[in-house]
Structures are given as C-alpha cells and as structure tokens.
Coordinates of N, CA and C in Angstrom, one line a residue:
M1 N 19.3 -13.6 5.6 CA 18.0 -12.9 5.7 C 18.2 -11.4 5.4
L2 N 17.3 -10.8 4.6 CA 17.5 -9.4 4.3 C 16.9 -8.5 5.4
T3 N 17.5 -7.4 5.6 CA 17.0 -6.4 6.5 C 15.8 -5.6 5.8
N4 N 15.0 -4.9 6.6 CA 13.9 -4.1 6.0 C 14.4 -3.1 5.0
Q5 N 15.6 -2.5 5.3 CA 16.2 -1.5 4.4 C 16.6 -2.2 3.1
E6 N 17.2 -3.4 3.2 CA 17.6 -4.1 1.9 C 16.3 -4.5 1.1
K7 N 15.3 -4.9 1.8 CA 14.0 -5.3 1.1 C 13.4 -4.1 0.4
N8 N 13.4 -2.9 1.1 CA 12.9 -1.7 0.5 C 13.7 -1.4 -0.8
F9 N 15.0 -1.4 -0.7 CA 15.9 -1.1 -1.8 C 15.6 -2.1 -2.9
N10 N 15.5 -3.4 -2.7 CA 15.2 -4.3 -3.8 C 13.8 -4.1 -4.4
I11 N 12.8 -3.8 -3.6 CA 11.5 -3.6 -4.1 C 11.4 -2.4 -4.9
F12 N 12.1 -1.3 -4.5 CA 12.0 -0.1 -5.3 C 12.8 -0.2 -6.6
N13 N 13.9 -0.9 -6.6 CA 14.6 -1.2 -7.8 C 13.8 -1.9 -8.8
V14 N 13.0 -2.9 -8.4 CA 12.1 -3.6 -9.2 C 11.1 -2.7 -9.8
L15 N 10.5 -1.8 -8.9 CA 9.4 -0.9 -9.4 C 10.0 0.1 -10.4
R16 N 11.2 0.5 -10.3 CA 11.8 1.4 -11.2 C 11.8 0.9 -12.6
F17 N 11.9 -0.4 -12.8 CA 12.0 -1.0 -14.1 C 10.7 -1.4 -14.7
L18 N 9.7 -1.3 -13.9 CA 8.3 -1.6 -14.5 C 7.8 -0.4 -15.3
N19 N 7.2 -0.6 -16.4 CA 6.7 0.5 -17.2 C 5.3 0.8 -16.7
G20 N 5.2 1.7 -15.7 CA 3.9 2.0 -15.1 C 3.4 0.9 -14.2
G21 N 2.3 0.3 -14.5 CA 1.8 -0.8 -13.7 C 1.8 -0.7 -12.2
V22 N 2.6 -1.6 -11.6 CA 2.7 -1.6 -10.1 C 3.2 -0.3 -9.6
G23 N 4.2 0.2 -10.3 CA 4.8 1.5 -9.8 C 3.8 2.6 -9.8
M24 N 2.9 2.7 -10.8 CA 1.9 3.7 -10.8 C 0.8 3.5 -9.7
I25 N 0.5 2.2 -9.5 CA -0.5 1.9 -8.5 C 0.1 2.2 -7.1
F26 N 1.3 1.9 -6.9 CA 2.0 2.2 -5.6 C 2.0 3.7 -5.4
E27 N 2.3 4.5 -6.4 CA 2.3 6.0 -6.2 C 0.9 6.5 -5.8
K28 N -0.1 6.0 -6.5 CA -1.5 6.4 -6.1 C -1.8 6.0 -4.7
V29 N -1.5 4.7 -4.4 CA -1.9 4.2 -3.0 C -1.1 5.0 -2.0
R30 N 0.2 5.3 -2.2 CA 1.0 6.0 -1.3 C 0.4 7.4 -1.1
A31 N 0.0 8.1 -2.2 CA -0.6 9.4 -2.1 C -1.9 9.4 -1.2
I32 N -2.7 8.4 -1.4 CA -3.9 8.3 -0.7 C -3.7 8.1 0.8
I33 N -2.7 7.2 1.1 CA -2.4 6.9 2.5 C -1.8 8.1 3.1
C34 N -0.9 8.8 2.5 CA -0.3 10.0 3.0 C -1.3 11.1 3.3
D35 N -2.3 11.2 2.4 CA -3.3 12.2 2.6 C -4.2 11.9 3.7
Q36 N -4.7 10.7 3.8 CA -5.6 10.3 4.8 C -5.0 10.1 6.2
L37 N -3.8 9.7 6.3 CA -3.1 9.5 7.6 C -2.2 10.6 7.9
E38 N -2.1 11.6 7.0 CA -1.3 12.8 7.2 C 0.2 12.4 7.5
L39 N 0.7 11.6 6.6 CA 2.1 11.1 6.7 C 3.0 11.6 5.6
D40 N 4.3 11.7 5.8 CA 5.2 12.0 4.8 C 5.4 10.8 3.8
E41 N 5.7 11.0 2.6 CA 5.8 10.0 1.6 C 6.9 9.0 1.9
D42 N 8.0 9.4 2.5 CA 9.1 8.5 2.8 C 8.8 7.5 3.9
V43 N 7.7 7.7 4.7 CA 7.3 6.8 5.7 C 6.5 5.6 5.1
V44 N 5.8 5.9 4.0 CA 4.9 4.9 3.4 C 5.7 4.1 2.3
T45 N 6.2 3.0 2.8 CA 7.0 2.1 1.9 C 6.1 0.8 1.6
L46 N 6.5 0.0 0.7 CA 5.8 -1.2 0.4 C 5.7 -2.1 1.5
D47 N 6.7 -2.2 2.4 CA 6.6 -3.2 3.5 C 6.1 -2.6 4.8
A48 N 5.6 -1.3 4.7 CA 5.0 -0.7 5.9 C 3.7 -1.3 6.3
V49 N 3.6 -1.7 7.6 CA 2.4 -2.4 8.1 C 1.4 -1.2 8.5
L50 N 0.2 -1.3 8.0 CA -0.8 -0.3 8.1 C -1.0 0.1 9.6
L51 N -1.2 -0.9 10.4 CA -1.6 -0.7 11.8 C -0.4 -0.3 12.6
E52 N 0.7 -1.1 12.6 CA 1.9 -0.8 13.4 C 2.7 0.3 12.9
D53 N 3.2 0.2 11.7 CA 4.1 1.2 11.2 C 3.5 2.6 10.8
L54 N 2.3 2.6 10.3 CA 1.7 3.8 9.9 C 0.7 4.4 10.8
G55 N 0.4 3.6 11.9 CA -0.5 4.1 13.0 C -1.9 4.2 12.6
A56 N -2.4 3.5 11.6 CA -3.8 3.5 11.3 C -4.6 2.7 12.3
D57 N -5.8 3.2 12.6 CA -6.7 2.5 13.4 C -7.9 1.9 12.6
S58 N -8.9 1.3 13.2 CA -10.0 0.7 12.5 C -10.8 1.7 11.7
I59 N -11.0 2.9 12.2 CA -11.7 4.0 11.4 C -10.9 4.4 10.2
D60 N -9.5 4.6 10.4 CA -8.7 4.9 9.3 C -8.7 3.9 8.2
L61 N -8.7 2.6 8.6 CA -8.8 1.5 7.6 C -10.1 1.6 6.8
A62 N -11.2 1.8 7.5 CA -12.5 1.9 6.9 C -12.5 3.0 5.8
D63 N -12.0 4.2 6.2 CA -11.9 5.3 5.3 C -11.0 5.0 4.2
L64 N -9.9 4.4 4.4 CA -8.9 4.1 3.4 C -9.5 3.1 2.4
V65 N -10.2 2.1 2.9 CA -10.9 1.1 2.0 C -11.9 1.8 1.1
M66 N -12.7 2.7 1.6 CA -13.7 3.4 0.8 C -13.0 4.3 -0.3
T67 N -11.9 4.9 0.1 CA -11.2 5.8 -0.9 C -10.6 4.9 -2.0
L68 N -10.0 3.8 -1.6 CA -9.3 2.9 -2.6 C -10.4 2.3 -3.5
E69 N -11.5 2.0 -2.9 CA -12.6 1.4 -3.8 C -13.1 2.4 -4.8
D70 N -13.2 3.7 -4.4 CA -13.6 4.7 -5.3 C -12.6 5.0 -6.3
E71 N -11.3 5.2 -5.9 CA -10.2 5.5 -6.8 C -10.0 4.5 -7.8
F72 N -10.0 3.2 -7.4 CA -9.7 2.1 -8.3 C -10.9 1.4 -8.9
E73 N -12.1 1.9 -8.6 CA -13.3 1.3 -9.1 C -13.4 -0.2 -8.8
M74 N -13.4 -0.6 -7.6 CA -13.4 -2.0 -7.2 C -14.0 -2.1 -5.8
E75 N -14.2 -3.3 -5.3 CA -14.7 -3.5 -4.0 C -13.7 -4.4 -3.2
I76 N -13.5 -4.1 -2.0 CA -12.7 -5.0 -1.1 C -13.6 -5.5 0.0
S77 N -13.8 -6.8 -0.1 CA -14.7 -7.5 0.9 C -14.0 -7.5 2.3
D78 N -14.8 -7.8 3.3 CA -14.2 -7.9 4.7 C -13.2 -9.1 4.7
E79 N -13.5 -10.2 4.0 CA -12.7 -11.3 4.0 C -11.3 -11.0 3.3
E80 N -11.4 -10.2 2.2 CA -10.2 -9.8 1.6 C -9.4 -8.8 2.4
L81 N -10.1 -8.0 3.1 CA -9.4 -7.0 4.0 C -8.6 -7.6 5.1
E82 N -9.1 -8.8 5.5 CA -8.3 -9.5 6.6 C -6.9 -9.9 6.2
N83 N -6.7 -10.0 4.9 CA -5.4 -10.5 4.3 C -4.5 -9.3 4.0
I84 N -5.0 -8.1 4.2 CA -4.2 -6.9 3.8 C -3.6 -6.3 5.1
R85 N -2.3 -6.4 5.2 CA -1.6 -5.9 6.3 C -0.6 -4.8 6.0
T86 N 0.0 -4.9 4.8 CA 1.0 -3.9 4.3 C 0.6 -3.1 3.1
V87 N 1.3 -2.1 2.8 CA 1.1 -1.3 1.6 C 1.2 -2.2 0.4
A88 N 2.2 -3.1 0.4 CA 2.4 -4.1 -0.7 C 1.2 -4.9 -0.9
D89 N 0.6 -5.3 0.2 CA -0.7 -6.2 0.1 C -1.7 -5.4 -0.7
I90 N -1.9 -4.1 -0.4 CA -2.9 -3.3 -1.1 C -2.5 -3.2 -2.6
V91 N -1.3 -2.9 -2.9 CA -0.9 -2.8 -4.3 C -1.1 -4.1 -5.0
K92 N -0.7 -5.2 -4.4 CA -0.9 -6.5 -5.1 C -2.4 -6.8 -5.3
F93 N -3.2 -6.5 -4.3 CA -4.7 -6.7 -4.4 C -5.3 -5.9 -5.6
I94 N -4.9 -4.6 -5.7 CA -5.4 -3.8 -6.7 C -4.9 -4.3 -8.1
E95 N -3.7 -4.7 -8.2 CA -3.2 -5.2 -9.5 C -3.9 -6.4 -9.9
E96 N -4.2 -7.3 -9.0 CA -4.8 -8.6 -9.3 C -6.3 -8.5 -9.5
N97 N -6.9 -7.3 -9.1 CA -8.4 -7.2 -9.3 C -8.7 -6.0 -10.2

C-alpha cells in the first residue's frame, strides 16, 4: 500500500508528462482553492480532502462551486457535488465535463 506522500509523488509525475490537459486544470483549480480558502499552494494536493485536509465548510464549498462553474463554464449539480471529496475529484469532474 502506498503512503500519501508516495501517491502525491506518483500523481505529480504523471501530471508532469501530460501536455497541458489535467495539469493545467489542476493548476487553475489549485489557484482558485488557494485564493478562496487562503491556503498555500503546497497544501493543495490532488489527494487533499476538501473538508478534512483543507478546512472547507459548507459555505466555502458553495462559493468554490460557483467560482468553478464560472471559471470552467459548466454546472455542478447537488448530486454530482456529493461525489466530490478531493481536489482530484474536482479535476476529474472538470476534465470529463
């Protein structure tokens, strides 16, 4: 079983080899999260859990969803939001929609 640090290392190595795409989405998502939650970039990793690791509350999540919807010109339904727990979940959702 991989530790979180090993997972982060593997995920970021994969992102480095992508030509834009997910890597660019992650960078935008990370910048938005850092701005809204007033966090340092090194704290916002792909496996960071929004509620537990990043300290977001329900109001923060509502604001984050609105900003992501505007930035990426899409809608996130309440049902879809229930499946989003981590930064990676956000990135995956954006990439697939």
